[in-house]
Short mmCIF file of C-alpha atoms in Angstrom, two decimals:
data_model
loop_
_atom_site.label_atom_id
_atom_site.label_comp_id
_atom_site.label_asym_id
_atom_site.label_seq_id
_atom_site.Cartn_x
_atom_site.Cartn_y
_atom_site.Cartn_z
CA UNK A 1065 270.26 -12.10 -46.15
CA UNK A 1066 272.97 -14.71 -47.52
CA UNK A 1067 274.80 -11.74 -49.31
CA UNK A 1068 274.99 -9.85 -46.20
CA UNK A 1069 276.72 -12.46 -44.21
CA UNK A 1070 273.88 -14.97 -42.51
CA UNK A 1071 275.20 -18.33 -42.61
CA UNK A 1072 273.16 -20.56 -45.22
CA UNK A 1073 272.11 -22.78 -42.47
CA UNK A 1074 270.35 -20.04 -40.68
CA UNK A 1075 268.14 -18.78 -43.74
CA UNK A 1076 265.14 -20.97 -43.87
CA UNK A 1077 264.52 -20.31 -40.10
CA UNK A 1078 264.88 -16.61 -40.63
CA UNK A 1079 262.64 -16.75 -43.74
CA UNK A 1080 259.95 -18.72 -41.84
CA UNK A 1081 260.11 -16.27 -38.53
CA UNK A 1082 259.42 -13.37 -41.21
CA UNK A 1083 256.80 -15.40 -43.14
CA UNK A 1084 255.05 -16.02 -39.51
CA UNK A 1085 255.31 -12.49 -38.41
CA UNK A 1086 254.06 -11.16 -41.89
CA UNK A 1087 250.98 -13.98 -41.56
CA UNK A 1088 250.16 -12.15 -38.28
CA UNK A 1089 251.89 -14.52 -35.64
CA UNK A 1090 252.75 -11.53 -33.54
CA UNK A 1091 248.99 -9.78 -33.58
CA UNK A 1092 247.65 -10.87 -30.23
CA UNK A 1093 245.00 -9.06 -28.60
CA UNK A 1094 245.03 -8.79 -24.89
CA UNK A 1095 244.66 -5.98 -22.20
CA UNK A 1096 247.72 -6.95 -20.38
CA UNK A 1097 248.83 -3.20 -20.88
CA UNK A 1098 245.55 -1.66 -19.29
CA UNK A 1099 246.31 -3.93 -16.51
CA UNK A 1100 249.97 -2.95 -16.15
CA UNK A 1101 249.14 0.74 -16.42
CA UNK A 1102 245.53 0.42 -14.12
CA UNK A 1103 243.73 2.49 -16.53
CA UNK A 1104 242.58 1.91 -20.54
CA UNK A 1105 245.50 2.40 -23.11
CA UNK A 1106 245.65 6.06 -24.95
CA UNK A 1107 245.06 5.72 -28.65
CA UNK A 1108 248.37 7.12 -30.55
CA UNK A 1109 246.85 9.80 -32.22
CA UNK A 1110 245.63 11.31 -28.86
CA UNK A 1111 249.00 10.77 -26.97
CA UNK A 1112 250.64 12.28 -30.17
CA UNK A 1113 248.76 15.28 -29.58
CA UNK A 1114 249.17 15.42 -26.35
CA UNK A 1115 253.37 15.56 -26.45
CA UNK A 1116 252.63 18.01 -29.56
CA UNK A 1117 250.47 20.42 -27.51
CA UNK A 1118 252.72 19.72 -24.32
CA UNK A 1119 255.87 20.55 -26.36
CA UNK A 1120 254.45 24.11 -27.86
CA UNK A 1121 253.67 25.30 -24.66
CA UNK A 1122 257.21 24.53 -23.14
CA UNK A 1123 258.58 25.83 -26.19
CA UNK A 1124 260.59 22.87 -26.93
#
């Protein structure tokens, strides 16, 4: 990061932030998305299958 021009004073903070993320600091389980949508979330593999299927049907 130092070689990319990040000031040396910021390096410890950035390294600690990345370490916290790597240690799972952002892995929070919640149902906020489901509350917002008003329905259960769609698993990514199912959502991608739907997008691919719809794209194939429209010829895009």
